[in-house]
Short mmCIF file of C-alpha atoms and ligand atoms in Angstrom, two decimals:
data_model
loop_
_atom_site.label_atom_id
_atom_site.label_comp_id
_atom_site.label_asym_id
_atom_site.label_seq_id
_atom_site.Cartn_x
_atom_site.Cartn_y
_atom_site.Cartn_z
CA MET A 1 -17.51 -10.40 -28.16
CA GLN A 2 -17.53 -12.53 -25.01
CA LYS A 3 -15.27 -10.92 -22.42
CA GLU A 4 -13.26 -13.09 -20.10
CA ARG A 5 -12.96 -12.17 -16.47
CA ILE A 6 -9.53 -11.17 -15.14
CA HIS A 7 -9.04 -11.51 -11.38
CA ILE A 8 -7.19 -8.63 -9.78
CA PHE A 9 -4.93 -9.80 -6.95
CA ASP A 10 -3.70 -6.77 -5.05
CA THR A 11 -0.46 -7.11 -3.09
CA THR A 12 -0.07 -3.47 -2.00
CA LEU A 13 -0.20 -4.65 1.61
CA ARG A 14 2.45 -7.37 1.16
CA ASP A 15 4.87 -6.82 -1.75
CA GLY A 16 4.15 -3.06 -1.73
CA GLU A 17 4.47 -2.76 2.00
CA GLN A 18 7.90 -4.47 1.88
CA ALA A 19 9.33 -1.50 -0.02
CA PRO A 20 11.29 1.07 2.02
CA GLY A 21 9.07 3.95 3.17
CA TYR A 22 5.80 2.05 2.70
CA SER A 23 5.48 0.05 5.90
CA MET A 24 2.05 0.35 7.49
CA ASN A 25 0.71 -0.31 10.95
CA LEU A 26 -2.45 -2.23 11.73
CA ASP A 27 -4.90 0.68 11.46
CA GLU A 28 -3.29 1.87 8.24
CA LYS A 29 -3.52 -1.59 6.71
CA ILE A 30 -7.21 -1.78 7.59
CA ARG A 31 -7.84 1.62 6.05
CA MET A 32 -5.99 0.68 2.86
CA ALA A 33 -7.78 -2.69 2.71
CA LEU A 34 -11.21 -1.03 3.02
CA GLN A 35 -10.29 1.25 0.12
CA LEU A 36 -9.15 -1.77 -1.94
CA GLU A 37 -12.52 -3.36 -1.21
CA ALA A 38 -14.29 -0.22 -2.48
CA LEU A 39 -12.07 -0.34 -5.55
CA GLY A 40 -13.34 -3.87 -6.22
CA VAL A 41 -10.19 -6.02 -6.14
CA ASP A 42 -10.80 -9.78 -6.09
CA VAL A 43 -7.98 -10.72 -3.72
CA ILE A 44 -6.11 -8.73 -1.08
CA GLU A 45 -2.76 -10.19 -0.06
CA ALA A 46 -2.75 -8.73 3.44
CA GLY A 47 0.70 -9.82 4.59
CA PHE A 48 3.10 -12.61 5.35
CA ALA A 49 1.76 -14.15 8.54
CA ILE A 50 4.97 -15.70 9.88
CA ALA A 51 7.19 -12.70 9.14
CA SER A 52 6.26 -10.80 12.29
CA GLU A 53 3.66 -10.46 14.97
CA GLY A 54 2.58 -7.20 13.35
CA ASP A 55 1.95 -8.90 10.02
CA PHE A 56 0.05 -11.72 11.69
CA GLU A 57 -2.20 -9.36 13.67
CA SER A 58 -2.88 -7.07 10.75
CA ILE A 59 -3.91 -9.95 8.47
CA LYS A 60 -6.33 -11.05 11.19
CA ALA A 61 -7.68 -7.52 11.54
CA VAL A 62 -8.13 -7.13 7.77
CA CYS A 63 -10.13 -10.38 7.76
CA GLU A 64 -12.43 -8.95 10.44
CA HIS A 65 -13.07 -5.67 8.62
CA VAL A 66 -13.03 -6.55 4.95
CA LYS A 67 -15.60 -9.04 3.72
CA LYS A 68 -15.93 -8.93 -0.07
CA PRO A 69 -12.46 -9.82 -1.41
CA ILE A 70 -10.55 -13.01 -0.72
CA ILE A 71 -7.85 -12.34 1.89
CA ALA A 72 -4.53 -14.07 1.26
CA SER A 73 -1.49 -14.63 3.46
CA LEU A 74 1.93 -15.46 2.03
CA SER A 75 3.80 -18.55 3.26
CA ARG A 76 7.03 -20.26 2.43
CA SER A 77 6.65 -23.95 1.68
CA LEU A 78 6.97 -24.89 5.32
CA GLU A 79 4.34 -26.42 7.56
CA LYS A 80 4.67 -23.80 10.25
CA ASP A 81 4.33 -20.94 7.74
CA ILE A 82 1.16 -22.56 6.45
CA ASP A 83 -0.09 -23.01 10.02
CA ALA A 84 0.55 -19.33 10.76
CA SER A 85 -1.18 -18.23 7.56
CA TYR A 86 -4.15 -20.43 8.33
CA GLU A 87 -4.45 -19.01 11.86
CA ALA A 88 -4.29 -15.47 10.48
CA ILE A 89 -6.96 -15.92 7.80
CA ARG A 90 -9.31 -18.45 9.38
CA GLY A 91 -11.67 -15.62 10.39
CA ALA A 92 -11.99 -14.40 6.80
CA GLU A 93 -15.20 -14.68 4.85
CA ARG A 94 -12.98 -16.22 2.15
CA GLY A 95 -9.31 -16.88 2.88
CA ARG A 96 -6.45 -18.06 0.71
CA ILE A 97 -3.07 -19.54 1.62
CA HIS A 98 -0.43 -18.39 -0.84
CA LEU A 99 2.60 -20.69 -0.91
CA PHE A 100 5.79 -20.18 -2.80
CA LEU A 101 9.00 -22.00 -3.58
CA ALA A 102 11.71 -21.08 -6.07
CA THR A 103 12.07 -23.23 -9.16
CA SER A 104 14.95 -21.71 -11.15
CA ASP A 105 18.23 -23.61 -11.10
CA LEU A 106 19.97 -20.47 -9.84
CA HIS A 107 17.76 -20.34 -6.74
CA LEU A 108 17.87 -24.11 -6.26
CA LYS A 109 21.64 -24.20 -6.34
CA TYR A 110 22.58 -21.10 -4.35
CA LYS A 111 19.60 -20.31 -2.12
CA LEU A 112 17.75 -23.53 -1.41
CA ARG A 113 20.55 -26.03 -2.04
CA MET A 114 17.89 -28.48 -3.17
CA SER A 115 17.58 -30.63 -6.28
CA ARG A 116 14.74 -30.23 -8.77
CA GLU A 117 13.22 -33.48 -7.47
CA GLU A 118 13.29 -32.22 -3.89
CA VAL A 119 11.62 -28.93 -4.84
CA LEU A 120 8.92 -30.75 -6.82
CA ASP A 121 8.32 -33.09 -3.90
CA ARG A 122 8.17 -30.32 -1.30
CA SER A 123 5.85 -28.19 -3.47
CA THR A 124 3.26 -30.91 -3.88
CA LYS A 125 3.47 -32.00 -0.24
CA MET A 126 2.99 -28.47 1.05
CA VAL A 127 0.12 -27.71 -1.36
CA ALA A 128 -1.60 -30.87 -0.13
CA TYR A 129 -0.88 -29.89 3.48
CA ALA A 130 -2.42 -26.44 2.92
CA ARG A 131 -5.42 -27.90 1.06
CA ASN A 132 -6.14 -30.04 4.10
CA LYS A 133 -6.73 -26.79 6.00
CA ILE A 134 -8.44 -24.61 3.44
CA ASP A 135 -10.09 -24.87 0.02
CA ASP A 136 -8.28 -21.99 -1.65
CA VAL A 137 -4.54 -22.51 -2.14
CA GLN A 138 -2.29 -20.56 -4.49
CA PHE A 139 1.20 -21.76 -5.38
CA SER A 140 3.89 -19.46 -6.81
CA LEU A 141 6.95 -20.73 -8.62
CA GLU A 142 9.39 -18.07 -7.49
CA ASP A 143 11.69 -16.87 -10.31
CA ALA A 144 9.46 -18.67 -12.84
CA THR A 145 10.72 -16.59 -15.75
CA ARG A 146 14.26 -17.93 -15.24
CA THR A 147 13.10 -21.52 -14.72
CA ASP A 148 13.67 -24.27 -17.29
CA LEU A 149 10.35 -24.50 -19.18
CA ASP A 150 10.08 -28.31 -19.10
CA TYR A 151 10.66 -28.36 -15.37
CA LEU A 152 8.27 -25.42 -14.89
CA CYS A 153 5.51 -27.35 -16.65
CA ALA A 154 6.17 -30.41 -14.50
CA VAL A 155 5.86 -28.38 -11.28
CA VAL A 156 2.68 -26.62 -12.47
CA GLU A 157 1.07 -29.97 -13.31
CA ALA A 158 2.11 -31.52 -9.99
CA VAL A 159 0.86 -28.67 -7.77
CA ILE A 160 -2.48 -28.55 -9.61
CA ASN A 161 -2.79 -32.30 -9.06
CA ALA A 162 -2.01 -31.71 -5.39
CA GLY A 163 -4.89 -29.23 -5.15
CA ALA A 164 -3.62 -25.74 -6.03
CA ASN A 165 -6.48 -23.58 -7.38
CA VAL A 166 -4.22 -20.79 -8.57
CA VAL A 167 -0.71 -21.16 -9.95
CA ASN A 168 1.35 -18.00 -10.19
CA LEU A 169 4.33 -17.58 -12.55
CA PRO A 170 6.17 -14.55 -11.21
CA ASP A 171 8.86 -12.55 -12.93
CA THR A 172 10.39 -12.14 -9.48
CA VAL A 173 13.43 -10.16 -10.59
CA GLY A 174 11.85 -8.16 -13.43
CA TYR A 175 14.07 -9.79 -16.06
CA ALA A 176 11.59 -11.01 -18.67
CA SER A 177 10.58 -9.47 -21.98
CA THR A 178 6.96 -9.45 -23.18
CA GLY A 179 7.92 -12.28 -25.57
CA ASP A 180 9.30 -14.33 -22.66
CA LEU A 181 6.15 -13.83 -20.63
CA HIS A 182 3.88 -14.72 -23.50
CA ARG A 183 5.90 -17.83 -24.39
CA MET A 184 5.99 -19.06 -20.77
CA VAL A 185 2.24 -18.70 -20.15
CA ASP A 186 1.35 -19.97 -23.60
CA THR A 187 3.52 -23.07 -23.10
CA VAL A 188 1.90 -23.80 -19.74
CA MET A 189 -1.61 -23.36 -21.19
CA ASN A 190 -0.86 -25.68 -24.12
CA ARG A 191 1.41 -28.26 -22.61
CA VAL A 192 0.23 -28.80 -19.03
CA PRO A 193 -2.68 -31.25 -19.33
CA ASN A 194 -4.54 -30.04 -16.22
CA ALA A 195 -3.87 -26.30 -16.75
CA ASP A 196 -7.63 -25.71 -17.12
CA LYS A 197 -8.16 -26.93 -13.54
CA ALA A 198 -6.48 -23.84 -12.08
CA ILE A 199 -6.22 -20.13 -12.70
CA ILE A 200 -2.80 -19.14 -14.03
CA ALA A 201 -1.49 -15.89 -12.57
CA VAL A 202 1.29 -13.47 -13.42
CA HIS A 203 3.24 -11.25 -11.01
CA CYS A 204 5.65 -8.95 -12.82
CA HIS A 205 8.30 -6.64 -11.43
CA ASN A 206 9.45 -3.38 -12.85
CA ASP A 207 13.25 -3.59 -12.70
CA LEU A 208 13.46 -2.93 -16.43
CA GLY A 209 10.23 -0.92 -16.51
CA MET A 210 8.32 -3.87 -17.99
CA GLY A 211 5.91 -4.75 -15.18
CA VAL A 212 2.66 -3.62 -16.82
CA ALA A 213 3.66 -4.68 -20.35
CA ASN A 214 4.66 -8.14 -19.15
CA THR A 215 1.45 -8.51 -17.15
CA LEU A 216 -0.62 -7.69 -20.25
CA ALA A 217 1.44 -10.15 -22.32
CA GLY A 218 0.73 -12.84 -19.73
CA LEU A 219 -3.01 -12.12 -19.82
CA ASN A 220 -3.06 -12.26 -23.60
CA ALA A 221 -1.39 -15.68 -23.43
CA GLY A 222 -4.04 -17.09 -21.08
CA ALA A 223 -3.27 -15.96 -17.53
CA ARG A 224 -6.46 -14.90 -15.74
CA GLN A 225 -5.11 -13.38 -12.54
CA ALA A 226 -2.94 -10.24 -12.50
CA GLU A 227 -0.92 -9.50 -9.38
CA VAL A 228 -0.56 -5.77 -8.96
CA THR A 229 -0.20 -2.92 -6.46
CA ILE A 230 -1.59 0.61 -6.19
CA CYS A 231 0.80 3.00 -7.98
CA GLY A 232 3.09 0.03 -8.64
CA ILE A 233 4.79 0.12 -5.25
CA GLY A 234 6.78 -2.98 -4.31
CA GLU A 235 10.20 -4.51 -3.92
CA ARG A 236 13.01 -2.56 -5.63
CA ALA A 237 11.53 -0.84 -8.72
CA GLY A 238 8.09 -2.10 -7.78
CA ASN A 239 5.31 -4.23 -9.25
CA ALA A 240 2.92 -3.75 -12.15
CA ALA A 241 0.60 -0.85 -11.25
CA LEU A 242 -3.04 -1.85 -10.75
CA GLU A 243 -4.42 1.33 -12.29
CA GLU A 244 -2.25 0.98 -15.41
CA VAL A 245 -3.13 -2.67 -16.01
CA VAL A 246 -6.83 -2.05 -15.45
CA MET A 247 -7.00 1.08 -17.61
CA ASN A 248 -5.12 -0.70 -20.41
CA LEU A 249 -7.76 -3.42 -20.37
CA LYS A 250 -10.54 -0.84 -20.31
CA THR A 251 -9.15 1.63 -22.85
CA ARG A 252 -7.86 -0.99 -25.28
CA GLY A 253 -10.79 -3.38 -25.17
CA ASP A 254 -10.21 -3.82 -28.90
CA ILE A 255 -7.10 -5.92 -28.21
CA TYR A 256 -7.82 -7.13 -24.66
CA PRO A 257 -11.14 -8.98 -24.60
CA PHE A 258 -11.28 -8.91 -20.81
CA GLU A 259 -13.25 -7.41 -17.98
CA THR A 260 -12.44 -6.86 -14.32
CA ASN A 261 -14.47 -6.12 -11.22
CA ILE A 262 -12.60 -2.83 -10.66
CA ASN A 263 -14.65 0.33 -10.17
CA THR A 264 -12.20 2.57 -12.00
CA GLU A 265 -13.73 5.72 -10.52
CA GLN A 266 -12.16 4.65 -7.20
CA ILE A 267 -8.63 4.65 -8.65
CA THR A 268 -7.75 8.25 -7.77
CA GLN A 269 -9.06 7.87 -4.23
CA SER A 270 -7.06 4.63 -3.81
CA ALA A 271 -3.83 6.36 -4.84
CA ARG A 272 -4.70 9.25 -2.52
CA VAL A 273 -5.27 6.96 0.46
CA LEU A 274 -1.92 5.26 -0.18
CA LYS A 275 -0.21 8.64 -0.35
CA GLN A 276 -1.92 9.91 2.77
CA ILE A 277 -1.02 6.78 4.74
CA THR A 278 2.59 6.58 3.71
CA GLY A 279 3.40 10.22 3.06
CA VAL A 280 5.14 9.27 -0.19
CA LYS A 281 4.24 11.61 -3.01
CA ILE A 282 3.17 10.26 -6.40
CA HIS A 283 5.34 11.35 -9.31
CA PRO A 284 3.42 14.03 -11.26
CA SER A 285 3.99 12.22 -14.56
CA LYS A 286 2.91 8.83 -13.22
CA ALA A 287 0.44 7.26 -15.69
CA ILE A 288 -3.17 7.46 -14.47
CA GLY A 289 -2.35 8.46 -10.86
CA GLY A 290 -0.02 11.45 -11.35
CA SER A 291 -1.25 15.02 -11.02
CA ASN A 292 -0.16 15.83 -14.59
CA ALA A 293 -1.70 12.70 -16.12
CA PHE A 294 -4.72 14.61 -17.41
CA ALA A 295 -3.29 18.14 -17.63
CA HIS A 296 -3.15 19.67 -21.09
CA GLU A 297 -0.75 22.59 -20.96
CA SER A 298 0.31 23.23 -24.53
CA GLY A 299 -1.80 25.65 -26.56
CA ILE A 300 -2.12 23.31 -29.52
CA HIS A 301 -3.40 20.55 -27.25
CA GLN A 302 -5.82 22.90 -25.50
CA HIS A 303 -7.22 24.05 -28.80
CA GLY A 304 -7.75 20.45 -29.92
CA MET A 305 -9.30 19.54 -26.59
CA MET A 306 -11.81 22.35 -26.89
CA ALA A 307 -12.80 21.30 -30.41
CA ASN A 308 -13.16 17.65 -29.41
CA SER A 309 -11.62 16.02 -26.32
CA LEU A 310 -10.90 12.84 -28.29
CA THR A 311 -8.11 14.67 -30.12
CA TYR A 312 -5.79 14.31 -27.16
CA GLU A 313 -7.73 12.35 -24.53
CA ILE A 314 -7.78 8.54 -24.74
CA MET A 315 -9.67 8.19 -21.46
CA THR A 316 -11.58 10.74 -19.43
CA PRO A 317 -10.29 11.99 -16.07
CA GLU A 318 -13.75 11.21 -14.66
CA SER A 319 -13.35 7.53 -15.55
CA VAL A 320 -10.57 7.21 -12.95
CA GLY A 321 -12.28 9.47 -10.43
CA VAL A 322 -10.60 12.81 -11.18
CA LYS A 323 -13.27 15.47 -10.75
CA LYS A 324 -13.37 18.13 -13.43
CA THR A 325 -14.41 21.20 -11.49
CA SER A 326 -12.47 22.30 -8.50
CA LEU A 327 -15.03 24.51 -6.82
CA VAL A 328 -13.35 26.90 -4.47
CA LEU A 329 -14.67 27.47 -0.97
CA GLY A 330 -14.08 30.61 1.03
CA LYS A 331 -14.80 31.99 4.47
CA HIS A 332 -18.40 32.70 3.57
CA SER A 333 -19.12 29.13 2.57
CA GLY A 334 -21.63 27.48 4.84
CA GLN A 335 -21.49 24.12 6.54
CA HIS A 336 -23.84 22.68 3.93
CA ALA A 337 -21.55 23.53 1.01
CA PHE A 338 -18.61 22.22 3.01
CA GLU A 339 -20.31 18.90 3.74
CA GLN A 340 -21.46 18.53 0.16
CA ARG A 341 -17.89 19.03 -1.06
CA LEU A 342 -16.57 16.36 1.30
CA GLY A 343 -19.27 14.00 0.08
CA GLU A 344 -18.26 14.58 -3.53
CA LEU A 345 -14.68 13.79 -2.59
CA GLY A 346 -15.80 10.43 -1.22
CA TYR A 347 -15.58 11.13 2.51
CA SER A 348 -18.25 10.44 5.10
CA PHE A 349 -18.10 11.61 8.69
CA THR A 350 -20.24 11.59 11.81
CA LYS A 351 -22.04 14.79 12.87
CA GLU A 352 -19.44 15.60 15.56
CA GLU A 353 -16.53 15.01 13.21
CA LEU A 354 -18.18 17.22 10.61
CA SER A 355 -18.69 20.12 12.97
CA ARG A 356 -15.10 19.85 14.23
CA LEU A 357 -13.79 19.72 10.65
CA PHE A 358 -16.00 22.66 9.72
CA SER A 359 -14.54 24.80 12.48
CA GLU A 360 -11.04 23.84 11.33
CA PHE A 361 -12.08 24.78 7.82
CA LYS A 362 -13.34 28.19 9.02
CA ASN A 363 -10.04 28.70 10.77
CA LEU A 364 -8.21 27.95 7.56
CA ALA A 365 -10.52 30.16 5.48
CA ASP A 366 -9.67 33.05 7.78
CA ARG A 367 -5.98 32.60 7.04
CA LYS A 368 -6.24 31.70 3.37
CA LYS A 369 -8.55 33.41 0.90
CA ASN A 370 -9.47 30.53 -1.36
CA VAL A 371 -9.73 27.00 -0.04
CA GLU A 372 -9.16 24.59 -2.91
CA GLU A 373 -10.01 20.95 -3.21
CA ARG A 374 -6.42 19.98 -2.39
CA ASP A 375 -6.55 22.08 0.79
CA LEU A 376 -9.76 20.37 1.82
CA ILE A 377 -8.27 16.94 1.24
CA ALA A 378 -5.17 17.82 3.27
CA LEU A 379 -7.33 19.19 6.06
CA VAL A 380 -9.62 16.18 6.13
CA GLU A 381 -6.78 13.69 5.87
CA SER A 382 -5.02 15.24 8.83
CA ALA A 383 -8.16 14.35 10.81
CA TYR A 384 -7.38 10.64 10.27
CA GLN A 385 -4.68 10.29 12.87
CA GLY A 386 -5.28 6.71 13.91
CA ALA A 387 -4.95 7.43 17.62
CA PRO A 388 -6.84 9.34 20.32
CA THR A 389 -5.75 12.92 21.02
CA ILE A 390 -3.62 12.64 24.14
CA TRP A 391 -1.26 15.58 23.65
CA GLU A 392 -2.62 18.70 21.99
CA LEU A 393 -0.91 21.90 20.88
CA ASP A 394 -1.88 24.94 22.93
CA SER A 395 0.58 27.57 21.74
CA PHE A 396 4.15 28.08 20.64
CA VAL A 397 6.64 30.87 20.04
CA VAL A 398 9.82 30.41 18.04
CA ASN A 399 12.68 32.80 17.67
CA SER A 400 14.85 32.15 14.68
CA GLY A 401 17.27 33.91 12.38
CA ASN A 402 20.63 33.57 10.67
CA LEU A 403 22.49 35.37 13.46
CA ILE A 404 21.01 33.56 16.46
CA THR A 405 20.45 30.06 17.79
CA SER A 406 16.81 29.12 17.31
CA THR A 407 14.75 28.80 20.44
CA ALA A 408 11.22 27.52 20.90
CA CYS A 409 8.76 27.82 23.74
CA VAL A 410 5.99 25.25 23.34
CA THR A 411 2.87 24.76 25.44
CA LEU A 412 0.97 21.48 25.13
CA LYS A 413 -2.27 20.36 26.73
CA LYS A 414 -3.01 16.97 28.20
CA ASP A 415 -6.26 16.32 30.11
CA ASP A 416 -6.88 20.11 30.14
CA GLU A 417 -3.60 20.70 31.95
CA LYS A 418 -0.95 22.88 30.34
CA HIS A 419 2.72 21.94 30.13
CA GLN A 420 5.43 24.28 28.90
CA GLU A 421 9.09 23.85 27.92
CA VAL A 422 11.77 25.88 26.21
CA ALA A 423 14.47 24.38 24.01
CA TRP A 424 17.08 25.52 21.51
CA GLY A 425 18.21 23.99 18.24
CA THR A 426 20.11 24.71 15.06
CA GLY A 427 16.82 25.54 13.37
CA PRO A 428 13.26 26.40 14.44
CA VAL A 429 11.81 22.95 13.72
CA TYR A 430 14.59 21.25 15.64
CA ALA A 431 14.07 23.60 18.59
CA ALA A 432 10.29 23.10 18.58
CA LEU A 433 10.53 19.30 18.41
CA ARG A 434 13.05 19.28 21.26
CA ALA A 435 10.65 21.30 23.39
CA VAL A 436 7.87 18.84 22.55
CA GLU A 437 10.08 15.89 23.44
CA LYS A 438 10.91 17.45 26.80
CA ILE A 439 7.22 17.94 27.61
CA VAL A 440 5.97 14.51 26.61
CA ASP A 441 8.96 12.94 28.35
CA HIS A 442 9.15 10.12 25.84
CA PRO A 443 12.44 9.98 23.90
CA PHE A 444 12.17 9.48 20.15
CA SER A 445 14.29 9.90 17.07
CA LEU A 446 13.18 11.58 13.88
CA GLU A 447 13.49 9.07 11.02
CA ASP A 448 11.88 11.04 8.25
CA TYR A 449 10.59 14.54 7.71
CA THR A 450 9.01 15.93 4.56
CA LEU A 451 7.40 19.29 3.98
CA GLN A 452 5.19 19.86 0.97
CA ALA A 453 3.15 22.80 -0.18
CA VAL A 454 -0.41 21.62 -0.79
CA THR A 455 -1.03 24.19 -3.54
CA GLU A 456 1.19 26.54 -5.56
CA HIS A 457 0.33 29.88 -4.00
CA ARG A 458 2.29 31.88 -1.45
CA ASP A 459 -0.42 31.42 1.15
CA ALA A 460 -0.39 27.66 0.57
CA LEU A 461 -0.89 25.16 3.33
CA GLY A 462 2.24 23.33 4.38
CA GLU A 463 1.81 19.61 4.94
CA VAL A 464 4.42 17.89 7.08
CA PHE A 465 4.90 14.15 7.36
CA VAL A 466 7.16 12.77 10.06
CA LYS A 467 8.26 9.32 11.02
CA LEU A 468 9.32 8.97 14.64
CA ARG A 469 10.94 5.97 16.25
CA ASP A 470 11.01 4.77 19.82
CA GLU A 471 12.14 1.40 21.14
CA ARG A 472 8.83 -0.20 20.11
CA GLY A 473 8.78 0.85 16.47
CA THR A 474 8.03 3.68 14.06
CA TYR A 475 5.04 6.00 14.01
CA ARG A 476 3.90 8.30 11.24
CA GLY A 477 2.23 11.64 11.74
CA ARG A 478 0.80 14.32 9.51
CA GLY A 479 0.21 17.98 10.23
CA VAL A 480 -1.26 20.75 8.14
CA SER A 481 -1.06 24.50 8.67
CA THR A 482 -0.31 27.71 6.83
CA ASP A 483 2.60 27.94 9.31
CA VAL A 484 5.23 25.27 8.65
CA ILE A 485 6.49 25.26 12.24
CA GLU A 486 2.95 24.64 13.47
CA ALA A 487 2.51 21.89 10.85
CA SER A 488 5.76 20.34 12.09
CA ILE A 489 4.62 20.35 15.71
CA LEU A 490 1.18 18.98 14.78
CA SER A 491 2.67 16.14 12.71
CA CYS A 492 5.00 15.30 15.56
CA LEU A 493 2.13 15.26 18.07
CA ALA A 494 0.10 12.99 15.78
CA ALA A 495 2.95 10.48 15.80
CA ILE A 496 3.51 10.91 19.56
CA ASN A 497 -0.16 10.23 20.28
CA LYS A 498 0.20 6.90 18.50
CA MET A 499 3.41 6.25 20.39
CA VAL A 500 2.02 6.89 23.85
CA ASP A 501 -1.47 5.52 23.15
CA GLY A 502 -1.96 2.58 25.56
CA ALA A 503 0.15 0.08 23.67
CA PRO A 504 -1.86 -3.06 22.90
CA ALA A 505 -0.85 -5.70 25.41
CA LYS A 506 2.05 -7.52 23.83
CA GLN A 507 0.79 -10.91 22.79
CA GLU A 508 3.12 -13.78 22.36
CA HIS A 509 3.26 -14.57 18.67
CA PRO A 510 1.89 -18.09 18.30
CA PHE A 511 4.35 -18.97 15.54
CA LYS A 512 7.73 -17.62 16.57
CA PRO A 513 10.29 -18.56 13.95
CA THR A 514 13.03 -20.75 15.34
CA ASN A 515 16.29 -22.00 13.91
CA ASP A 516 15.92 -25.62 14.85
CA HIS A 517 15.36 -26.93 11.36
CA SER A 518 18.21 -27.21 8.91
CA PHE A 519 15.93 -26.78 5.89
CA GLU A 520 14.68 -23.51 7.31
CA ASN A 521 18.21 -22.22 7.61
CA ASP A 522 18.55 -22.80 3.92
CA MET A 523 15.28 -20.97 3.36
CA LEU A 524 16.61 -17.71 4.82
CA MET A 525 15.37 -17.74 8.35
CA ASN A 526 17.33 -14.84 9.73
CA ASN A 527 15.41 -11.72 10.51
CA SER A 528 17.03 -9.45 7.98
CA ASP A 529 16.11 -11.71 5.09
CA LYS A 530 12.70 -12.67 6.31
CA ARG A 531 10.81 -9.89 4.59
CA ARG A 532 12.48 -10.17 1.21
CA PHE A 533 10.51 -12.48 -1.00
CA MET A 534 9.06 -12.91 -4.45
MN1 MN B 601 7.02 -9.60 -5.84
#
């Protein structure tokens, strides 16, 4: 059977990043993009160039670091959005401008206040404008699934004539059924005379839990690009999850005669990188990516599994990169075994980094009898701090109890000089962070704090994620220790080091949005709305 190629368009860095709790800075976007490249996605939507200076700069940086996939930037159907996108992606090996405009009567009437004719006209003009700059232009008909089908077909035909290479039919609000999706794509494939001149794409949201099912229905009807995110993150209830779409295609090849370029063994690592960057835990029952996804607890299942794994296993854990054995390391493990383990987990480090990590590992092995794979990952991930070490923890003492006010005495090092402060608080973490704030003399607020046990045992490592804010923005930090107060201080210092790290000289954004254009006012130009699209 001839398998048709499905293009995987990943929008973790755009639609996913728009979701609360998932925003990423420039270094984090590069790290995620490099992992997406290793995973084998065809297109990375790296951001929305005109939305902010940060988006613009990070799209540019992704283009510099990531060479295999196409790098796309989102644009409204406005010349200056297209100009900004073009500036951001012009350094890419292969760049794509992704335009969108809503086509449903609901959006036309209440959001755009434009007629169908005006939308059709603007779509084709802007596609042609973008094609004058770059060869690869994608056009999305926002709210396609609630758009009149005759009108939808007319717009698809017109934008393909104007030069769009990819036409996306998003279920922007997650309203469609699988039947709706199939009918819409099937109608376009059969009725639009030039439909074969472009790739038809689907972009499905999960508001009714239908994102993956709708995406598969769209592919079966003829769409050849699936727009997805790692772990299904995205606006509101999220997008179709990449790993679920891809593993459906792979596991059910009998009904999906398709192939992708995805190296499925990189799926687990991709989910892990996303979790480590954002600090947001993956639900244990999450299909493919969750920690329970391949666990067989019940006795009946275990018995069947031992007789023949096919009894209860439709895909192997190894096929998505979950390693079967979890070899335990202890304090007698040598550097060689340690390095080998890191290699198996997909990490590579320089000699200096390895010897520093090894000494941290020895430290941990002294405090904790068995070092498991999850401990190693937490330890190694805390080494990725994305900023130079400016402030370092020297020592701390906390005094805490239910009858006293907590106090903390913290000593930090900077350039080999020690600085000490004492502070009180209603709890030991609060007291310790206040002492840190006094020392670094840089006011911040704590926006988020999560503490997780890395493993189940009493001597487990505690992993703390914090999000700190100063007047310039938010900074994430991670800290790992068998002592949760120490982990809290370390996570806070990781964020502070980013905060005080010589801020990149503020560059004037070349495409500052203005309010001088009445059409733009209709297109939601105010800052609060700017990041809410598609
Ligand atoms: Mn979307």
